[in-house]
Tab-separated table of C-alpha atoms and ligand atoms in Angstrom:
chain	number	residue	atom	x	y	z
C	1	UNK	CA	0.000	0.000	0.000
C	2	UNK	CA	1.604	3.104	-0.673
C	3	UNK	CA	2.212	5.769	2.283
C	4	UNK	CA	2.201	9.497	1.086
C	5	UNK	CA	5.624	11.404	0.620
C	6	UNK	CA	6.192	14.777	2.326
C	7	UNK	CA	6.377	16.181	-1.129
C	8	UNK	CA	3.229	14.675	-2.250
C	9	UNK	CA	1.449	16.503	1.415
C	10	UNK	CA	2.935	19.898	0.662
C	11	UNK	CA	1.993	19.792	-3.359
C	12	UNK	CA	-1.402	18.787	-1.713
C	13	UNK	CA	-1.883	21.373	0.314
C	14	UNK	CA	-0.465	24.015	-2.134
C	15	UNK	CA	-3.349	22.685	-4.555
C	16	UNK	CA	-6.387	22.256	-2.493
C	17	UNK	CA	-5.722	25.043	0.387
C	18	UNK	CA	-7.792	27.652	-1.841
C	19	UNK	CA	-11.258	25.544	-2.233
C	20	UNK	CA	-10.943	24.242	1.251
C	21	UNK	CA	-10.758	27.570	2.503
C	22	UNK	CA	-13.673	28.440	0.402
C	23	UNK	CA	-16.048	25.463	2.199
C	24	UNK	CA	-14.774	25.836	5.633
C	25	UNK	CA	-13.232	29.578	6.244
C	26	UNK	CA	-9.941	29.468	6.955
C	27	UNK	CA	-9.715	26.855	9.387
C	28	UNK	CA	-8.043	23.904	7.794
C	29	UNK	CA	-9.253	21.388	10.643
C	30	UNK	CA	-12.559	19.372	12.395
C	31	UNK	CA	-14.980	20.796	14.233
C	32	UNK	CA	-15.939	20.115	17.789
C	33	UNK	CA	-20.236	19.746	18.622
C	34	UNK	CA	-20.959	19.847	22.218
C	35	UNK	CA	-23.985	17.522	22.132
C	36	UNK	CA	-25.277	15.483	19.701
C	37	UNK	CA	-27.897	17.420	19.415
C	38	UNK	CA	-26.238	20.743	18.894
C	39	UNK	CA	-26.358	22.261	15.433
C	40	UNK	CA	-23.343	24.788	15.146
C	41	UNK	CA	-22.455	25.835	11.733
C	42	UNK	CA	-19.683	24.238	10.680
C	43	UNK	CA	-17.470	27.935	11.199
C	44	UNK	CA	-18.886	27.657	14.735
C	45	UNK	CA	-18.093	23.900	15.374
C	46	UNK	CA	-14.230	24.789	14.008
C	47	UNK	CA	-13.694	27.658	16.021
C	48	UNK	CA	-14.741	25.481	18.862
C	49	UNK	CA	-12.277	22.597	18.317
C	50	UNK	CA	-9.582	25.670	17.693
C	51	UNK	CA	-11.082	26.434	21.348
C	52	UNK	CA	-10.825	23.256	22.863
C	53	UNK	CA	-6.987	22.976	21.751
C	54	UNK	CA	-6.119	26.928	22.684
C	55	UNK	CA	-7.891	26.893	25.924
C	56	UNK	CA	-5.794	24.255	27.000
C	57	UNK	CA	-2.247	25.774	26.223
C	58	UNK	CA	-0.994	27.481	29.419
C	59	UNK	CA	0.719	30.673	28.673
C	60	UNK	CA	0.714	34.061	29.814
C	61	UNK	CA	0.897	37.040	27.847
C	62	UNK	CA	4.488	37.811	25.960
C	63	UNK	CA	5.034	34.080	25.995
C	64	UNK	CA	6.134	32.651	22.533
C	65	UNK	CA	4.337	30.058	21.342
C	66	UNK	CA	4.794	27.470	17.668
C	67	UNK	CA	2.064	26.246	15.423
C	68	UNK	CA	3.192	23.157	14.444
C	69	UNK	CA	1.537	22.596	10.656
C	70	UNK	CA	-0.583	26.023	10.702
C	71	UNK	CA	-2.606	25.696	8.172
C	72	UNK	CA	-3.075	29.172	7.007
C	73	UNK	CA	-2.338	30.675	9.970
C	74	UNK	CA	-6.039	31.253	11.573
C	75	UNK	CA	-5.532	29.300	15.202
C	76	UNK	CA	-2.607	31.085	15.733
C	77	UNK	CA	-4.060	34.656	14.704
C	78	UNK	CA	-6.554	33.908	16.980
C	79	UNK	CA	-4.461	32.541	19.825
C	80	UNK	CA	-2.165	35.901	19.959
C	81	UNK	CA	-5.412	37.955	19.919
C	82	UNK	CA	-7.352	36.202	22.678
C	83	UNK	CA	-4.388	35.264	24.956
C	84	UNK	CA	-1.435	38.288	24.134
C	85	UNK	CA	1.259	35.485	23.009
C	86	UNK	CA	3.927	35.625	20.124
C	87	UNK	CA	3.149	32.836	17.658
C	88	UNK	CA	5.646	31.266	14.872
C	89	UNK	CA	3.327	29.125	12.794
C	90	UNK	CA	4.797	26.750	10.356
C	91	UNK	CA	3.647	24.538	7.870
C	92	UNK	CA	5.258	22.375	4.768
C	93	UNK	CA	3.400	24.203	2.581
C	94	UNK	CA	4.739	27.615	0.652
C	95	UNK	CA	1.348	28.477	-0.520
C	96	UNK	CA	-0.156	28.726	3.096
C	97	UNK	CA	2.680	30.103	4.463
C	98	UNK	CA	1.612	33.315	2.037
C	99	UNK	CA	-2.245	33.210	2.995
C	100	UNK	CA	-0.912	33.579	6.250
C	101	UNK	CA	1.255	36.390	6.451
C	102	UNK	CA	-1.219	38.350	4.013
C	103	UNK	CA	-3.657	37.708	6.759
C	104	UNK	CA	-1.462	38.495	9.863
C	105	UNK	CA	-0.682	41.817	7.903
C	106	UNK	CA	-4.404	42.861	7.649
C	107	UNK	CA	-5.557	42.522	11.256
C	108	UNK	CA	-3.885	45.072	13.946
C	109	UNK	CA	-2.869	42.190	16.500
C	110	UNK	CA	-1.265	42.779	20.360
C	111	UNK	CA	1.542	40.489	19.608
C	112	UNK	CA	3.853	39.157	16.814
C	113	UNK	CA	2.999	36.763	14.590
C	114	UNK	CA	5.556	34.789	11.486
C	115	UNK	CA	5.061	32.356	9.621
C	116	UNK	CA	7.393	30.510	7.729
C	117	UNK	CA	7.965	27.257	5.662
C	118	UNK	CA	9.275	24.508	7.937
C	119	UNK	CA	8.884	20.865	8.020
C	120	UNK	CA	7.610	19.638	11.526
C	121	UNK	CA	10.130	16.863	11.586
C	122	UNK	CA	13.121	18.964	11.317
C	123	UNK	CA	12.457	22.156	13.015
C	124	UNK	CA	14.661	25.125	12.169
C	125	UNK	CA	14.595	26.501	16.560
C	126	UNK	CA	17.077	25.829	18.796
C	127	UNK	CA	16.185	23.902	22.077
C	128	UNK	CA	13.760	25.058	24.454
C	129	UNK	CA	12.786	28.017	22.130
C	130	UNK	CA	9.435	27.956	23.014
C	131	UNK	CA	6.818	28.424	25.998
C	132	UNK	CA	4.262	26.472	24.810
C	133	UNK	CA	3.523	24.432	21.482
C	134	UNK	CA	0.478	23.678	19.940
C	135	UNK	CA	-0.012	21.365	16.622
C	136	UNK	CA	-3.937	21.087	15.637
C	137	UNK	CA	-4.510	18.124	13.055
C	138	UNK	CA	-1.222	18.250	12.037
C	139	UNK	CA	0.502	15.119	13.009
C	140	UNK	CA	-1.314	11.930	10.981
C	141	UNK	CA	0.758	13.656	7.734
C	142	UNK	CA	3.377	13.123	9.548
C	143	UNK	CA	5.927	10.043	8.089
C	144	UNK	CA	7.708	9.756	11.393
C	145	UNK	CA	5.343	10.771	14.318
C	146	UNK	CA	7.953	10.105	16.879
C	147	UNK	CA	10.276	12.251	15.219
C	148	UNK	CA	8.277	15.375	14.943
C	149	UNK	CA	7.175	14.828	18.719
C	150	UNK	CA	10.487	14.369	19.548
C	151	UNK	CA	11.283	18.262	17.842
C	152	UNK	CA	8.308	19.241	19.722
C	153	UNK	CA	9.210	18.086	22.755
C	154	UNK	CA	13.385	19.666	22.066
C	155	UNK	CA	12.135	23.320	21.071
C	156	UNK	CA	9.778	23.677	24.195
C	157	UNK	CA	11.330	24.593	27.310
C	158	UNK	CA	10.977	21.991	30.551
C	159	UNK	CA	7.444	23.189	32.124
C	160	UNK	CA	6.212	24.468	28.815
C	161	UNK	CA	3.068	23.701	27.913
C	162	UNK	CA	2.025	21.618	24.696
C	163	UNK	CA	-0.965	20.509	23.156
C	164	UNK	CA	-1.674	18.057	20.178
C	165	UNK	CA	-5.195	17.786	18.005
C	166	UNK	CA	-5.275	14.921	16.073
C	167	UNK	CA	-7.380	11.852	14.250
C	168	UNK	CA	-6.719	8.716	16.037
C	169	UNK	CA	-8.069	5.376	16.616
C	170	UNK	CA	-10.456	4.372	19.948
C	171	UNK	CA	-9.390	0.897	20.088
C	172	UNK	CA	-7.658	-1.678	17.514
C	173	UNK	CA	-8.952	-1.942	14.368
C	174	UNK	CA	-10.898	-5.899	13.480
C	175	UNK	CA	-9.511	-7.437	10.826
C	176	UNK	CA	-12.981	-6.869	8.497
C	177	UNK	CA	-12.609	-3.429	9.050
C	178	UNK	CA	-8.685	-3.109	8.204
C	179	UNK	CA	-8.891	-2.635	4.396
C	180	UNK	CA	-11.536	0.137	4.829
C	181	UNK	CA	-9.302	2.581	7.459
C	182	UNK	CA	-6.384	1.509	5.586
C	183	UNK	CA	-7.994	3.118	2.226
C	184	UNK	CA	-9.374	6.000	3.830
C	185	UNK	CA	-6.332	6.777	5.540
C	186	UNK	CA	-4.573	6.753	2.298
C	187	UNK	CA	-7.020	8.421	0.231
C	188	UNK	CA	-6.934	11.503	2.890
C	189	UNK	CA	-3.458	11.524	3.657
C	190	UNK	CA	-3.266	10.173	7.280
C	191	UNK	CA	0.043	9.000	6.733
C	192	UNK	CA	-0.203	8.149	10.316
C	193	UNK	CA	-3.130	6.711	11.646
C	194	UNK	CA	-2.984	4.919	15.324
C	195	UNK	CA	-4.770	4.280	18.633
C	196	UNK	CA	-5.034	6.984	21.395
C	197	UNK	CA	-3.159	5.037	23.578
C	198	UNK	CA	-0.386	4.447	21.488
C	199	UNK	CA	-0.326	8.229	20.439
C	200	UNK	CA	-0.404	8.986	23.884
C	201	UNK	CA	2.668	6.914	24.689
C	202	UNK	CA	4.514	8.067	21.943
C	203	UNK	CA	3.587	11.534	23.693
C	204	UNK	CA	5.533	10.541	26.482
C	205	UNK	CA	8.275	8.573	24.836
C	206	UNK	CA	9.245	11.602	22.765
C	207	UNK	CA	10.220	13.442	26.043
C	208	UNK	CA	6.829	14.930	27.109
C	209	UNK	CA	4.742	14.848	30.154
C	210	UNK	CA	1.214	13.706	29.640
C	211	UNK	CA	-1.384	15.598	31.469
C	212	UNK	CA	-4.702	15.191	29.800
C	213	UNK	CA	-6.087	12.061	27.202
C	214	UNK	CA	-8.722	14.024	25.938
C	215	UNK	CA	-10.737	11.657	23.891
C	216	UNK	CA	-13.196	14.007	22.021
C	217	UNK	CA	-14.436	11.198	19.786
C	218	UNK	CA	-17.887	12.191	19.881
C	219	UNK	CA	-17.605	15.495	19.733
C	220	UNK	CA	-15.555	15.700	16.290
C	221	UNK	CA	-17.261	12.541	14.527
C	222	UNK	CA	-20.314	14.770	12.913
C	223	UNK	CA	-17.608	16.641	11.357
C	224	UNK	CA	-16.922	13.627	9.364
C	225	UNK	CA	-20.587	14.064	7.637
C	226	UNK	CA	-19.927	17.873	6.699
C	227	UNK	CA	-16.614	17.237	5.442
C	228	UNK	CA	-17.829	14.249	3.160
C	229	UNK	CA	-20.742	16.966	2.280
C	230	UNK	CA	-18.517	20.283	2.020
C	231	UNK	CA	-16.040	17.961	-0.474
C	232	UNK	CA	-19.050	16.934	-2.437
C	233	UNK	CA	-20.237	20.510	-3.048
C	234	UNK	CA	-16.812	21.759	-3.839
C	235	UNK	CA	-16.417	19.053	-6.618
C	236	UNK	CA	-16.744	21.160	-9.856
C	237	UNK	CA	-13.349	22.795	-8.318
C	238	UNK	CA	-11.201	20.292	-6.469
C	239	UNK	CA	-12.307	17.599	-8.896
C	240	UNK	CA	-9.808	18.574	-11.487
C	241	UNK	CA	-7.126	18.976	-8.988
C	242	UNK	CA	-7.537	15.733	-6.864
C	243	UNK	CA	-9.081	14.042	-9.589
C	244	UNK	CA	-12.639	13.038	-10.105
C	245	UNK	CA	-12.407	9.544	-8.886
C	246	UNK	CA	-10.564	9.754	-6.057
C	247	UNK	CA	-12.422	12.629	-4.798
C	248	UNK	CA	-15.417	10.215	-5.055
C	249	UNK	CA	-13.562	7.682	-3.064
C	250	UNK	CA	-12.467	10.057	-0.490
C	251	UNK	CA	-16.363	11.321	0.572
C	252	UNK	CA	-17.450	7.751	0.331
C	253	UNK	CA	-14.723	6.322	2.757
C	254	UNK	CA	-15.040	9.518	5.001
C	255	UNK	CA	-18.660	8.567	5.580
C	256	UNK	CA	-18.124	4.789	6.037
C	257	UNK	CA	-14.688	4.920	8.160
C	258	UNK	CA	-16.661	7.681	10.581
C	259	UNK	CA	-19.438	4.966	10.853
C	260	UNK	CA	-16.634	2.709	12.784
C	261	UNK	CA	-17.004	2.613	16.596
C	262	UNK	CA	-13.085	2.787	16.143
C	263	UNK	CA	-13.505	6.537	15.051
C	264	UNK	CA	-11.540	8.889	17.282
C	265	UNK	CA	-10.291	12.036	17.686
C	266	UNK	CA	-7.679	13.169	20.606
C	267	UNK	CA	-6.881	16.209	22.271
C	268	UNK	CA	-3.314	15.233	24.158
C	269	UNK	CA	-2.306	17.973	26.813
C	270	UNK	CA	1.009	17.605	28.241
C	271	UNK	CA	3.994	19.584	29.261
C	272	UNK	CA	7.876	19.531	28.447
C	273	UNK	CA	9.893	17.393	30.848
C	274	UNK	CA	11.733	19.005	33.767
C	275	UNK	CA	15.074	17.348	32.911
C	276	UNK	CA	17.454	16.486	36.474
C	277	UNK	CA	19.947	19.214	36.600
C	278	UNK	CA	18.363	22.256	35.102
C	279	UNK	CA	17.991	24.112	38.017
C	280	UNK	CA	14.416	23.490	39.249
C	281	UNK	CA	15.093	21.072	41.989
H	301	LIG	N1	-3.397	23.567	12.111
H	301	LIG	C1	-4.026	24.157	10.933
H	301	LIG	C2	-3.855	23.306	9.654
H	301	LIG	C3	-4.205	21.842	9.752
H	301	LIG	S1	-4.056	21.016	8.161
H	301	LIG	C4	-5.483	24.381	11.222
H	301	LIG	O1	-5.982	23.744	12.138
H	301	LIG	O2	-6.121	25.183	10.528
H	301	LIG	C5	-2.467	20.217	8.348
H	301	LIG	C6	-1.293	21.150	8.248
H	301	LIG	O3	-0.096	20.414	8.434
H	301	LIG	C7	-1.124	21.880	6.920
H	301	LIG	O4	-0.801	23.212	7.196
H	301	LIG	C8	0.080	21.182	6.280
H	301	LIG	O5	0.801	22.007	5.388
H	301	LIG	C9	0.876	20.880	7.522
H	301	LIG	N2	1.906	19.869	7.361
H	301	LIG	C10	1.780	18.637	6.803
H	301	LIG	N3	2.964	17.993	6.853
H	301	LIG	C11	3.851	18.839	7.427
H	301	LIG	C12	5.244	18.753	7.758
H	301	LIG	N4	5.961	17.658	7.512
H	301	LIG	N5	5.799	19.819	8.385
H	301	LIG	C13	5.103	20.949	8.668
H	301	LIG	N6	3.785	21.072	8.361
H	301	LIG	C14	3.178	20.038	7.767
């Protein structure tokens, strides 16, 4: 089965960014329902996932803080207007990287925000850079998970605070189901696709202190159903970029893989480790 490149993400993302932002304004992520029976817009229910993951960082004000994979830069606009921090976002992606400074140049914000062109799994900051990291859905395009939470966990300083978004799995996938998760991971580029325990180890493995398994499975999964929908609409436009057939494939597998009890979503809050020896004890 073949695994996506990082070349094939970032030519992705340089192609589809623009109709994506169309369908789902700016944010380049899930959205996060508080009930099942609550009807946000899908703007609302977006914000509110950006929420759940920027409420959780612990900074102060003047604190500088990394997107990891930033999309085009709106969670981290919003983070340094709401909570008076200095963001670097960074994302594989050149084309984002310019929706995002054009944006951070047209808002008057109480902090600085750059954005540059990095890839997560070689990141261009010295050690302990950082107050606090954040990386929102950025991680299952990620060839070598452990590595890039292993960067993460280098450029924050011990005590920092970090917190991680992502797709992951709720328990092992059966055997009957395999072939299905495998093809929708491929068809939308989870290069990485595992269980929440086993991303939260590799949380802690990578030199990180966990603090909160948030599994907000239920909360994320009617995303799934507007994103098949939102993809659909938008097919007269990313049709001839994707291609026709696989877009097909993609809303189809969306809808069946979200069907899965295995379906899951994680919100992993943690902090860098206090390391013996640098002066806290
Ligand atoms: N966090 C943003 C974007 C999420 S989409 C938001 O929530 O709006 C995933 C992002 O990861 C994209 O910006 C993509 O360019 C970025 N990305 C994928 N692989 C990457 C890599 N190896 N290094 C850095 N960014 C990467």
């Amino acid at each position: 089965m073949s695994r996506q490149t990082v070349d094939e993400i970032e030519k992705f993302y340089d192609n589809v960014t623009d109709p994506y932002v169309e369908a789902w304004d700016g944010n380049l992520h899930m959205g996060y329902w508080e009930s099942a029976t609550a009807n946000p817009s899908i703007v609302e229910a977006t914000e509110r996932l950006t929420g759940e993951v920027i409420g959780r960082l612990r900074v102060a004000p003047g604190d500088r803080v990394l997107d990891v994979g930033c999309g085009i830069g709106k969670p981290a606009l919003r983070l340094a207007r709401e909570r008076g921090v200095n963001v670097t976002g960074v994302s594989i992606s050149e084309q984002q990287i310019g929706v995002a400074k054009a944006s951070a140049r047209a808002v008057p914000l109480p902090a600085d925000v750059e954005f540059q062109t990095a890839d997560a799994m070689d990141l261009p900051f010295p050690d302990s850079s950082f107050d606090a990291v954040l990386c929102l859905e950025a991680l299952h395009h990620m060839p070598d998970r452990p590595k890039a939470l292993r960067e993460i966990a280098r450029v924050v300083r011990p005590g920092g605070s970090v917190v991680v978004a992502d797709f992951a799995l709720r328990g092992p996938v059966p055997e009957r189901h395999r072939e299905l998760v495998d093809r929708f991971a491929v068809a939308c580029n989870l290069v990485t696709l595992t269980t929440i325990d086993d991303y939260a180890r590799e949380f802690a493995e990578a030199g990180l202190d966990v603090i909160e398994i948030g599994d907000v499975s239920a909360n994320v999964q009617p995303s799934m159903a507007q994103h098949a929908q939102a993809v659909r609409a938008a097919r007269d436009r990313l049709g001839p970029i994707v291609g026709g057939d696989r877009l097909d494939q993609m809303v189809d597998l969306t809808e069946r893989y979200a069907a899965l009890p295995q379906f899951g979503y994680v919100v992993l809050a943690g902090s860098g480790r206090e390391t013996p020896g640098d002066g806290t004890g």
